[in-house]
Short mmCIF file of C-alpha atoms in Angstrom, two decimals:
data_model
loop_
_atom_site.label_atom_id
_atom_site.label_comp_id
_atom_site.label_asym_id
_atom_site.label_seq_id
_atom_site.Cartn_x
_atom_site.Cartn_y
_atom_site.Cartn_z
CA MET A 1 78.59 167.95 86.32
CA SER A 2 74.99 168.68 87.31
CA LEU A 3 73.05 165.93 89.12
CA ARG A 4 69.32 165.36 89.48
CA VAL A 5 66.92 162.85 91.02
CA PRO A 6 64.91 160.93 88.38
CA ASP A 7 61.22 161.80 88.37
CA HIS A 8 60.13 158.32 89.49
CA CYS A 9 62.57 158.47 92.42
CA THR A 10 61.50 161.78 93.97
CA PRO A 11 60.02 161.64 97.49
CA SER A 12 56.56 162.64 96.31
CA ALA A 13 56.53 160.00 93.57
CA VAL A 14 57.77 157.22 95.85
CA LEU A 15 55.35 158.13 98.65
CA ALA A 16 52.44 158.32 96.21
CA ARG A 17 53.15 154.80 94.94
CA ALA A 18 53.51 153.53 98.51
CA ALA A 19 50.12 154.99 99.46
CA ALA A 20 48.57 153.59 96.30
CA ALA A 21 49.96 150.13 97.06
CA ALA A 22 48.44 150.16 100.57
CA PRO A 23 45.84 152.97 100.80
CA GLU A 24 44.33 151.55 103.99
CA ALA A 25 47.65 152.10 105.78
CA PHE A 26 48.02 155.81 105.01
CA ASP A 27 46.40 159.05 106.01
CA GLY A 28 47.20 160.97 102.85
CA LEU A 29 50.92 160.27 102.45
CA ASN A 30 51.56 159.67 106.16
CA PRO A 31 51.56 156.21 107.74
CA ARG A 32 49.02 154.99 110.28
CA ASN A 33 49.35 152.52 113.16
CA LEU A 34 48.22 148.91 112.74
CA ILE A 35 46.31 147.92 115.89
CA ASP A 36 43.93 144.98 116.29
CA GLY A 37 43.99 144.32 112.55
CA GLN A 38 42.95 147.86 111.65
CA TRP A 39 44.95 150.83 110.40
CA GLU A 40 44.20 153.66 112.80
CA ALA A 41 44.95 157.36 112.37
CA VAL A 42 45.97 157.74 116.02
CA GLY A 43 49.01 159.30 117.60
CA GLU A 44 50.70 162.68 117.66
CA PRO A 45 52.36 163.46 114.31
CA ALA A 46 56.09 164.08 114.39
CA PRO A 47 58.15 164.94 111.32
CA GLN A 48 60.34 162.17 109.93
CA ILE A 49 63.38 163.89 108.44
CA THR A 50 65.18 162.17 105.58
CA PRO A 51 68.94 162.18 106.08
CA VAL A 52 69.37 162.40 102.32
CA ASP A 53 68.67 166.13 102.12
CA GLY A 54 67.28 167.20 105.51
CA SER A 55 63.70 167.61 104.28
CA THR A 56 60.56 166.25 105.95
CA PHE A 57 59.72 162.91 104.35
CA SER A 58 56.58 162.01 106.31
CA GLN A 59 54.81 162.47 109.64
CA LEU A 60 55.34 159.69 112.15
CA PRO A 61 52.17 159.03 114.23
CA LYS A 62 53.54 158.50 117.75
CA ILE A 63 51.13 156.78 120.13
CA ASP A 64 51.22 156.86 123.93
CA GLY A 65 51.62 154.07 126.45
CA GLU A 66 47.88 153.53 126.82
CA SER A 67 47.45 152.93 123.10
CA ALA A 68 50.49 150.63 123.11
CA THR A 69 48.96 148.60 125.92
CA ARG A 70 45.75 148.29 123.91
CA ALA A 71 47.79 147.14 120.91
CA VAL A 72 49.58 144.49 122.99
CA GLN A 73 46.30 143.18 124.38
CA ALA A 74 44.82 142.93 120.88
CA ALA A 75 47.96 141.15 119.66
CA ALA A 76 47.61 138.67 122.51
CA ARG A 77 44.05 137.85 121.47
CA ALA A 78 45.15 137.34 117.88
CA HIS A 79 48.03 135.18 119.11
CA ARG A 80 45.74 132.72 120.85
CA THR A 81 43.90 132.09 117.60
CA TRP A 82 46.97 132.04 115.36
CA ALA A 83 48.81 129.59 117.61
CA GLN A 84 46.08 127.01 116.93
CA THR A 85 46.41 127.18 113.13
CA THR A 86 48.17 124.48 111.13
CA PHE A 87 51.66 124.94 109.78
CA GLU A 88 50.27 124.63 106.26
CA HIS A 89 47.88 127.54 106.87
CA ARG A 90 50.68 129.71 108.23
CA GLN A 91 52.98 128.69 105.41
CA THR A 92 50.44 129.76 102.81
CA ALA A 93 49.77 133.13 104.46
CA VAL A 94 53.47 133.97 104.86
CA SER A 95 54.12 132.93 101.26
CA VAL A 96 51.36 135.25 100.04
CA ALA A 97 52.87 138.15 102.00
CA VAL A 98 56.36 137.48 100.63
CA GLU A 99 55.18 137.35 97.04
CA SER A 100 53.12 140.52 97.53
CA MET A 101 56.23 142.30 98.79
CA SER A 102 58.21 141.05 95.83
CA GLN A 103 55.71 142.86 93.55
CA VAL A 104 56.65 146.21 95.11
CA ARG A 105 60.31 145.39 95.71
CA ASP A 106 61.70 148.40 93.87
CA ASP A 107 59.49 150.85 95.73
CA LEU A 108 60.40 149.29 99.07
CA ALA A 109 64.04 149.82 98.12
CA LEU A 110 63.41 153.44 97.10
CA LEU A 111 61.67 154.05 100.42
CA LEU A 112 64.76 152.73 102.20
CA ALA A 113 66.91 155.10 100.17
CA TRP A 114 64.90 158.11 101.32
CA GLU A 115 64.15 157.01 104.88
CA ILE A 116 67.57 155.75 105.95
CA GLY A 117 69.89 156.85 103.13
CA LYS A 118 70.76 153.46 101.62
CA PRO A 119 72.26 153.55 98.12
CA TRP A 120 70.10 151.85 95.52
CA LYS A 121 71.92 148.53 95.23
CA LEU A 122 72.25 148.13 98.99
CA ALA A 123 68.57 148.98 99.47
CA CYS A 124 67.61 146.34 96.91
CA ALA A 125 69.85 143.84 98.68
CA ASP A 126 68.10 144.58 102.00
CA VAL A 127 64.70 143.78 100.52
CA ASP A 128 65.93 140.75 98.58
CA ARG A 129 67.70 139.30 101.59
CA CYS A 130 64.47 139.50 103.57
CA LEU A 131 62.34 137.84 100.90
CA ASP A 132 64.86 135.17 99.91
CA GLY A 133 65.58 134.39 103.56
CA VAL A 134 61.93 133.88 104.42
CA ARG A 135 61.48 131.69 101.33
CA TRP A 136 64.21 129.46 102.75
CA TYR A 137 62.33 129.17 106.05
CA LEU A 138 59.10 128.42 104.17
CA ASP A 139 60.87 125.37 102.74
CA ASN A 140 62.71 124.32 105.89
CA ALA A 141 60.88 125.47 109.02
CA GLU A 142 58.45 122.56 109.31
CA HIS A 143 61.15 120.02 110.17
CA MET A 144 62.68 122.53 112.63
CA LEU A 145 59.41 122.39 114.57
CA SER A 146 59.61 118.59 114.90
CA VAL A 147 61.72 116.80 117.49
CA ASP A 148 61.86 113.27 118.84
CA VAL A 149 61.28 112.81 122.56
CA GLU A 150 62.07 109.28 123.74
CA ASP A 151 61.64 108.06 120.16
CA ALA A 152 58.20 109.67 119.88
CA PRO A 153 57.43 112.61 117.57
CA TYR A 154 56.93 115.98 119.25
CA LYS A 155 55.78 119.24 117.70
CA ARG A 156 57.16 122.48 119.06
CA GLN A 157 54.46 124.94 120.07
CA ALA A 158 54.04 128.70 119.83
CA LEU A 159 55.02 130.84 122.79
CA PRO A 160 52.40 131.84 125.42
CA GLY A 161 52.08 135.30 123.84
CA PRO A 162 53.12 137.41 120.85
CA VAL A 163 56.70 138.34 120.08
CA SER A 164 57.55 142.02 120.61
CA ASN A 165 60.10 143.36 118.12
CA ILE A 166 62.09 146.53 118.82
CA ALA A 167 64.70 147.01 116.11
CA SER A 168 67.14 149.66 114.96
CA TRP A 169 66.66 151.65 111.77
CA ASN A 170 69.45 150.24 109.61
CA TYR A 171 67.87 147.02 108.30
CA PRO A 172 64.06 147.33 108.42
CA MET A 173 63.46 144.53 105.94
CA SER A 174 66.28 141.98 106.23
CA VAL A 175 66.35 142.06 110.05
CA LEU A 176 62.96 143.23 111.36
CA VAL A 177 60.43 142.04 108.75
CA HIS A 178 62.44 138.87 108.17
CA ALA A 179 62.34 138.02 111.88
CA GLU A 180 58.62 138.77 112.12
CA LEU A 181 57.73 136.54 109.19
CA VAL A 182 59.68 133.63 110.69
CA GLN A 183 58.03 134.25 114.07
CA LEU A 184 54.62 134.19 112.35
CA LEU A 185 55.51 131.02 110.48
CA ALA A 186 56.38 129.40 113.83
CA GLY A 187 52.89 130.18 115.18
CA ASN A 188 53.25 133.51 116.95
CA ALA A 189 51.47 136.81 116.49
CA VAL A 190 53.92 139.70 116.27
CA ILE A 191 54.06 143.31 117.32
CA ALA A 192 56.74 145.71 116.06
CA LYS A 193 57.74 149.24 116.94
CA THR A 194 58.91 151.39 114.05
CA PRO A 195 62.40 152.84 114.57
CA THR A 196 62.03 156.51 115.43
CA GLN A 197 64.94 157.54 113.22
CA GLY A 198 63.74 156.00 109.97
CA GLY A 199 62.04 153.15 108.15
CA ALA A 200 58.43 153.69 109.23
CA VAL A 201 56.98 154.06 105.74
CA THR A 202 58.84 151.00 104.43
CA LEU A 203 57.54 148.99 107.37
CA THR A 204 54.03 150.34 106.87
CA VAL A 205 53.86 149.02 103.31
CA ALA A 206 55.34 145.68 104.34
CA HIS A 207 52.92 145.27 107.24
CA ALA A 208 49.95 146.25 105.10
CA LEU A 209 50.79 143.36 102.78
CA MET A 210 51.27 141.08 105.78
CA ALA A 211 47.86 142.06 107.17
CA ARG A 212 46.19 141.54 103.79
CA ALA A 213 47.61 138.02 103.75
CA GLY A 214 45.84 137.34 107.05
CA LEU A 215 48.91 137.51 109.26
CA PRO A 216 48.35 138.75 112.86
CA ALA A 217 50.86 141.62 112.79
CA THR A 218 50.77 144.85 114.80
CA LEU A 219 52.84 147.94 113.94
CA VAL A 220 53.08 150.98 116.18
CA SER A 221 55.17 154.16 116.26
CA GLY A 222 56.24 156.09 119.32
CA ASP A 223 59.01 157.10 121.65
CA GLY A 224 60.81 154.29 123.42
CA SER A 225 60.43 156.05 126.76
CA ARG A 226 56.63 155.73 126.46
CA LEU A 227 56.32 152.38 124.71
CA SER A 228 59.13 150.36 126.26
CA ASP A 229 57.19 149.28 129.34
CA PRO A 230 54.10 147.91 127.53
CA LEU A 231 56.18 146.38 124.72
CA VAL A 232 58.63 144.72 127.12
CA ARG A 233 56.99 144.09 130.47
CA SER A 234 53.34 143.49 129.55
CA PRO A 235 52.37 140.04 130.87
CA GLU A 236 50.82 139.23 127.50
CA ILE A 237 54.20 139.43 125.70
CA GLY A 238 55.75 136.01 125.08
CA ALA A 239 59.22 137.13 123.96
CA VAL A 240 61.20 140.28 123.21
CA ALA A 241 63.53 140.67 120.22
CA PHE A 242 65.71 143.78 120.34
CA VAL A 243 68.36 145.14 117.98
CA GLY A 244 70.15 148.33 118.94
CA GLY A 245 72.76 149.96 121.15
CA ARG A 246 74.06 148.77 124.49
CA SER A 247 72.46 151.61 126.42
CA ASN A 248 68.90 150.85 125.31
CA GLY A 249 69.58 147.13 125.32
CA GLY A 250 70.76 147.33 128.91
CA LYS A 251 67.59 149.11 129.93
CA ILE A 252 65.46 146.42 128.29
CA ALA A 253 67.53 143.68 129.93
CA ALA A 254 66.90 145.33 133.30
CA GLN A 255 63.17 145.41 132.60
CA LEU A 256 63.23 141.69 131.76
CA VAL A 257 65.14 140.52 134.84
CA ASP A 258 62.13 139.51 136.90
CA THR A 259 59.84 138.44 134.05
CA GLY A 260 61.34 135.16 132.85
CA LYS A 261 60.48 136.12 129.27
CA ARG A 262 62.26 134.74 126.25
CA HIS A 263 64.57 137.38 124.81
CA MET A 264 67.07 137.99 122.01
CA LEU A 265 68.91 141.26 122.62
CA GLU A 266 71.42 142.14 119.90
CA GLN A 267 73.66 145.04 120.94
CA GLU A 268 76.69 146.62 119.36
CA GLY A 269 80.29 145.64 119.93
CA LEU A 270 83.61 146.79 118.50
CA ASN A 271 84.23 144.24 115.73
CA THR A 272 87.94 143.88 115.04
CA TRP A 273 90.22 142.53 112.34
CA GLY A 274 93.58 141.28 113.60
CA LEU A 275 96.57 140.88 111.27
CA TRP A 276 99.58 138.70 112.15
CA GLU A 277 102.22 137.15 109.85
CA PHE A 278 100.11 137.93 106.79
CA SER A 279 100.90 138.55 103.09
CA ASP A 280 97.76 138.30 100.88
CA TRP A 281 97.22 142.04 100.57
CA GLU A 282 95.38 141.90 97.25
CA GLY A 283 92.70 139.65 98.72
CA PHE A 284 92.57 141.75 101.87
CA ALA A 285 92.00 144.96 99.87
CA ALA A 286 88.92 143.44 98.23
CA HIS A 287 87.41 142.82 101.66
CA LEU A 288 88.25 146.37 102.74
CA ARG A 289 86.25 147.99 99.95
CA LYS A 290 83.14 145.96 100.69
CA GLY A 291 83.55 146.81 104.36
CA PHE A 292 82.59 150.44 103.71
CA GLU A 293 79.08 149.50 102.53
CA TYR A 294 76.40 151.72 104.06
CA GLY A 295 79.06 153.79 105.79
CA LYS A 296 79.72 150.96 108.28
CA GLN A 297 76.29 151.59 109.81
CA ARG A 298 75.72 147.93 110.55
CA CYS A 299 76.31 145.59 113.44
CA THR A 300 78.84 143.43 111.57
CA ALA A 301 81.05 146.24 110.24
CA TYR A 302 84.77 146.21 111.04
CA PRO A 303 85.93 149.64 112.28
CA ARG A 304 89.05 148.42 114.15
CA PHE A 305 92.25 146.93 112.71
CA VAL A 306 94.85 145.47 115.08
CA VAL A 307 98.10 145.17 113.12
CA GLN A 308 101.43 143.50 113.88
CA ARG A 309 104.07 146.24 113.87
CA LYS A 310 106.20 144.79 111.08
CA LEU A 311 103.12 144.65 108.81
CA VAL A 312 102.06 148.29 109.24
CA ASP A 313 103.69 149.60 106.07
CA GLN A 314 102.22 146.78 103.96
CA PHE A 315 98.83 147.20 105.62
CA LEU A 316 98.74 150.92 104.84
CA ALA A 317 99.83 150.30 101.25
CA ALA A 318 96.75 148.10 100.82
CA TYR A 319 94.38 150.13 103.00
CA LEU A 320 94.91 153.76 102.03
CA PRO A 321 94.14 153.40 98.29
CA VAL A 322 90.85 151.75 99.23
CA VAL A 323 89.72 154.41 101.70
CA GLN A 324 90.76 157.13 99.25
CA SER A 325 88.60 155.60 96.51
CA VAL A 326 85.39 155.19 98.53
CA ARG A 327 82.41 156.87 96.85
CA PHE A 328 79.63 158.52 98.87
CA GLY A 329 76.87 161.05 98.34
CA HIS A 330 73.18 161.44 97.50
CA PRO A 331 71.96 157.86 97.01
CA LEU A 332 69.60 158.70 94.13
CA ALA A 333 71.28 161.58 92.28
CA VAL A 334 72.27 160.92 88.66
CA THR A 335 73.33 162.69 85.53
CA ASP A 336 70.72 162.78 82.75
CA GLY A 337 70.09 159.31 81.36
CA ALA A 338 72.42 157.55 83.79
CA GLU A 339 71.56 154.63 86.04
CA LEU A 340 71.20 155.13 89.79
CA PRO A 341 74.66 155.53 91.31
CA ALA A 342 76.69 152.59 92.65
CA LEU A 343 77.89 154.36 95.78
CA ASP A 344 79.53 152.77 98.79
CA PHE A 345 77.35 154.80 101.12
CA GLY A 346 75.03 157.76 101.41
CA PRO A 347 74.33 159.84 104.52
CA LEU A 348 74.52 158.75 108.11
CA ILE A 349 71.12 158.29 109.71
CA SER A 350 70.89 161.93 110.83
CA ALA A 351 72.74 165.23 110.99
CA ALA A 352 72.97 164.71 114.76
CA LYS A 353 74.83 161.42 114.23
CA ALA A 354 77.24 163.09 111.79
CA THR A 355 77.91 165.82 114.35
CA GLU A 356 78.40 163.24 117.11
CA LEU A 357 80.88 161.31 114.97
CA GLU A 358 82.83 164.48 114.20
CA GLY A 359 83.01 165.12 117.94
CA ARG A 360 84.39 161.66 118.65
CA VAL A 361 87.07 162.08 115.99
CA ALA A 362 88.01 165.49 117.41
CA GLU A 363 88.17 164.02 120.92
CA ALA A 364 90.53 161.25 119.79
CA LEU A 365 92.75 163.75 118.00
CA ARG A 366 92.91 165.99 121.07
CA HIS A 367 94.11 163.07 123.15
CA GLY A 368 96.83 162.10 120.70
CA ALA A 369 95.42 159.93 117.88
CA VAL A 370 97.30 160.28 114.59
CA PRO A 371 95.19 161.15 111.50
CA LEU A 372 96.15 158.90 108.59
CA TYR A 373 93.26 159.90 106.36
CA HIS A 374 90.60 162.58 106.81
CA GLY A 375 88.22 162.82 103.87
CA LYS A 376 86.19 165.90 103.09
CA ARG A 377 82.40 165.92 103.13
CA GLU A 378 82.41 168.16 100.05
CA ASP A 379 84.06 165.38 98.02
CA GLY A 380 80.76 163.49 97.91
CA GLN A 381 78.35 163.49 94.97
CA PHE A 382 75.54 165.94 95.74
CA LEU A 383 72.83 168.04 94.17
CA ASP A 384 73.46 171.75 93.83
CA GLY A 385 72.48 173.48 97.07
CA GLN A 386 71.69 170.20 98.85
CA ASP A 387 71.70 170.01 102.66
CA ILE A 388 74.63 167.67 103.36
CA SER A 389 74.68 167.97 107.15
CA ALA A 390 73.98 164.23 107.64
CA TYR A 391 76.96 163.11 105.55
CA ALA A 392 80.40 162.11 106.81
CA ALA A 393 83.53 161.38 104.82
CA PRO A 394 85.80 158.46 105.75
CA VAL A 395 88.33 159.01 108.52
CA THR A 396 91.21 156.78 109.63
CA LEU A 397 93.01 157.28 112.93
CA LEU A 398 96.15 155.57 114.19
CA ALA A 399 96.51 154.73 117.89
CA PRO A 400 93.25 156.01 119.38
CA PRO A 401 94.03 156.87 123.01
CA GLY A 402 92.40 155.06 125.89
CA ALA A 403 90.73 158.30 126.98
CA SER A 404 88.71 158.49 123.74
CA ARG A 405 85.40 156.72 123.14
CA LEU A 406 86.65 155.50 119.76
CA MET A 407 89.12 153.24 121.58
CA HIS A 408 86.42 151.14 123.21
CA GLU A 409 83.14 151.79 121.35
CA GLU A 410 81.77 151.11 117.89
CA PRO A 411 81.56 154.40 115.93
CA PHE A 412 78.69 153.20 113.69
CA GLY A 413 79.98 155.32 110.83
CA PRO A 414 82.88 155.49 108.33
CA VAL A 415 85.60 155.96 110.96
CA ASP A 416 88.35 153.35 111.22
CA THR A 417 90.95 153.05 113.95
CA ILE A 418 94.28 151.21 113.76
CA VAL A 419 96.14 149.80 116.74
CA VAL A 420 99.73 148.53 116.40
CA VAL A 421 100.89 145.57 118.52
CA ASP A 422 104.09 143.60 119.07
CA THR A 423 102.96 140.37 120.73
CA GLU A 424 100.19 137.83 120.38
CA ALA A 425 98.98 138.75 123.86
CA GLU A 426 98.64 142.39 122.80
CA LEU A 427 96.81 141.31 119.67
CA LEU A 428 94.18 139.48 121.71
CA ALA A 429 93.87 142.23 124.28
CA GLN A 430 93.24 144.87 121.63
CA MET A 431 90.81 142.65 119.71
CA ASN A 432 88.83 142.25 122.94
CA ALA A 433 88.76 145.97 123.77
CA SER A 434 84.98 146.37 123.98
CA ASN A 435 83.90 143.49 126.25
CA GLY A 436 82.42 141.35 123.53
CA ALA A 437 81.46 141.65 119.89
CA LEU A 438 79.32 139.98 117.27
CA VAL A 439 82.03 139.18 114.72
CA ALA A 440 85.80 139.37 114.29
CA SER A 441 88.42 138.17 111.81
CA ILE A 442 92.07 137.16 111.91
CA ALA A 443 94.27 137.51 108.83
CA SER A 444 97.29 135.22 108.87
CA ASP A 445 99.18 133.01 106.45
CA ASP A 446 99.16 130.36 109.19
CA ALA A 447 95.50 129.30 109.23
CA ALA A 448 96.06 126.83 112.07
CA PHE A 449 97.52 129.61 114.23
CA ALA A 450 94.62 131.92 113.37
CA THR A 451 92.06 129.23 114.21
CA GLN A 452 93.73 128.59 117.56
CA LEU A 453 93.84 132.32 118.33
CA ALA A 454 90.17 132.70 117.36
CA GLU A 455 89.15 130.63 120.38
CA HIS A 456 90.30 133.49 122.61
CA VAL A 457 88.63 136.33 120.71
CA GLN A 458 85.46 137.47 122.44
CA ALA A 459 83.28 137.52 119.34
CA PHE A 460 80.51 135.10 118.39
CA LYS A 461 81.80 134.46 114.86
CA VAL A 462 85.49 134.67 114.04
CA GLY A 463 86.63 134.46 110.44
CA VAL A 464 90.04 133.34 109.24
CA ASN A 465 91.23 135.46 106.30
CA LYS A 466 87.66 136.52 105.60
CA PRO A 467 85.00 138.66 107.26
CA ARG A 468 82.00 137.15 109.02
CA SER A 469 78.42 138.34 108.68
CA ARG A 470 75.18 138.05 110.58
CA GLY A 471 73.72 135.23 108.51
CA ASP A 472 70.18 134.03 109.05
CA ARG A 473 69.93 130.49 107.77
CA GLU A 474 71.93 127.37 108.67
CA GLU A 475 74.32 128.78 111.26
CA PRO A 476 73.39 130.47 114.53
CA PHE A 477 74.00 134.12 115.26
CA GLY A 478 74.58 135.92 118.53
CA GLY A 479 77.30 137.69 120.44
CA ARG A 480 79.61 137.47 123.39
CA GLY A 481 80.11 139.69 126.38
CA ALA A 482 77.90 142.77 126.35
CA SER A 483 77.07 142.45 122.66
CA TRP A 484 74.21 139.97 123.10
CA LYS A 485 71.86 138.65 125.76
CA GLY A 486 69.43 135.76 125.51
CA ALA A 487 68.69 133.11 122.90
CA PHE A 488 70.84 132.76 119.82
CA VAL A 489 69.09 132.91 116.46
CA GLY A 490 69.64 131.85 112.83
CA GLY A 491 68.32 128.70 111.16
CA GLN A 492 66.72 126.28 113.60
CA HIS A 493 67.93 128.43 116.49
CA LEU A 494 65.69 131.29 115.36
CA VAL A 495 62.71 128.93 115.16
CA HIS A 496 63.55 127.38 118.54
CA ALA A 497 63.94 130.81 120.16
CA VAL A 498 60.29 131.64 119.41
CA THR A 499 58.72 128.25 120.13
CA GLN A 500 58.35 125.96 123.12
CA GLY A 501 59.99 122.56 123.09
CA PRO A 502 59.65 119.55 125.35
CA PRO A 503 59.76 120.06 129.15
CA GLY A 504 63.23 120.74 130.50
CA GLU A 505 64.60 121.99 127.20
CA GLN A 506 67.53 124.41 127.42
CA LEU A 507 67.66 127.08 124.76
CA TYR A 508 70.87 127.65 122.87
CA GLY A 509 72.06 131.00 124.18
CA ASN A 510 73.62 132.98 126.98
CA PHE A 511 70.79 133.53 129.43
CA PRO A 512 71.72 134.79 132.92
CA GLY A 513 73.52 132.12 134.87
CA TYR A 514 73.81 129.84 131.86
CA HIS A 515 76.44 130.16 129.14
CA ARG A 516 76.47 127.92 126.14
CA TYR A 517 78.50 129.11 123.19
CA PRO A 518 79.18 127.36 119.90
CA VAL A 519 82.65 126.56 118.65
CA THR A 520 83.60 129.27 116.14
#
């Protein structure tokens, strides 16, 4: 069956509408940098390759450290003015930006499909989650800024300088833009670095609408090696928010050691699902299918299953039909007259990542892992002659050996590993294999047992018979061990992380020398 990309979904059509929606932010069809309130055509152009088909989607204008320093200094000037505005003024401006983004919601989603390979429905969900989440803060943030000190009202204040945001490519809207808009609502100017691997055009359109609404936002592109120092260590920066891998997060943490800056550093961890004395396999299978969304390229994916030995046959009976039915391929390819496909995932973020993942699977197999399922890339839904080098089919390995990276590290792709255990002590040890994680789950018919066991799992959120997610409203979010450093966020904790409270206040988080975790 021949597939095609609808005319309105082609890269040229989507880019043309993006440039028309925010002409000031583009040089032709290529994004500019937003510095000191102006869109500047500065920086060395570098091709941004779409993982969908390996073609060049746009040219990323990478600035140098000097330009980044200038951008930070301009953001600091804007911050001093913005911090003095009323909450009502900020609320109106953020609301205008949100509603402007809602007018171009479909095109933002199509940009995400091309830039980072998200299937249509997941791309829409990314945009919607951002906009709906910020609307919730617009209704609730004001009381989060008010506290009573010795029975007297006290208003939390903006930080001494702008918030610097360095985020990964996988959720440009629902993580990065969402965080920025809440930071702005709380009284801070913001500066963001576009992820080098994808999302720059989506962020350009979003920031153009933010700037039009009068919000003091800065957006720059460039290599982390050049921009990290000004975006992290500049004395003007009031806080650093990072989302990414442990290697880069560790480098940023080292840069922050002697600065005393506020920070929220979200890093990956191996999220695990433990199964012990369990029987609801139908319900479990429903969670499994959803778990493959976006090819498990997200910080709250579950790539590790730790299974009680006597449950292995029942687990596989539920698991294997799900993994065999997963649908992947070109996120926008359709047959004539059909709707955009409802795929579980599209490509990985790059051909290099697909190659890396293949190497990790091969390494585990060499050291003795048992292949339970090894899908074929060619089974995906693709255009005739399409470059499919960034795609990866699902893989499931039993008993990854300790010598393989898959035993201790998050694969960030559609590769699952299964570990079989005989005792509760083994279950905990294997669930804690990566020195901390963001989320985990325990499946057990004995909910009281699972809840008790959860206290010993080194993950920030532990679900009982259900997965946990990042969340960004009422409950806090963070990590344990090496998966997170700094202030916890979510709901009032996000607002508190980017504002100053009364003297002597301790932030909710895990800053060096101070550990304060919530009860899961």
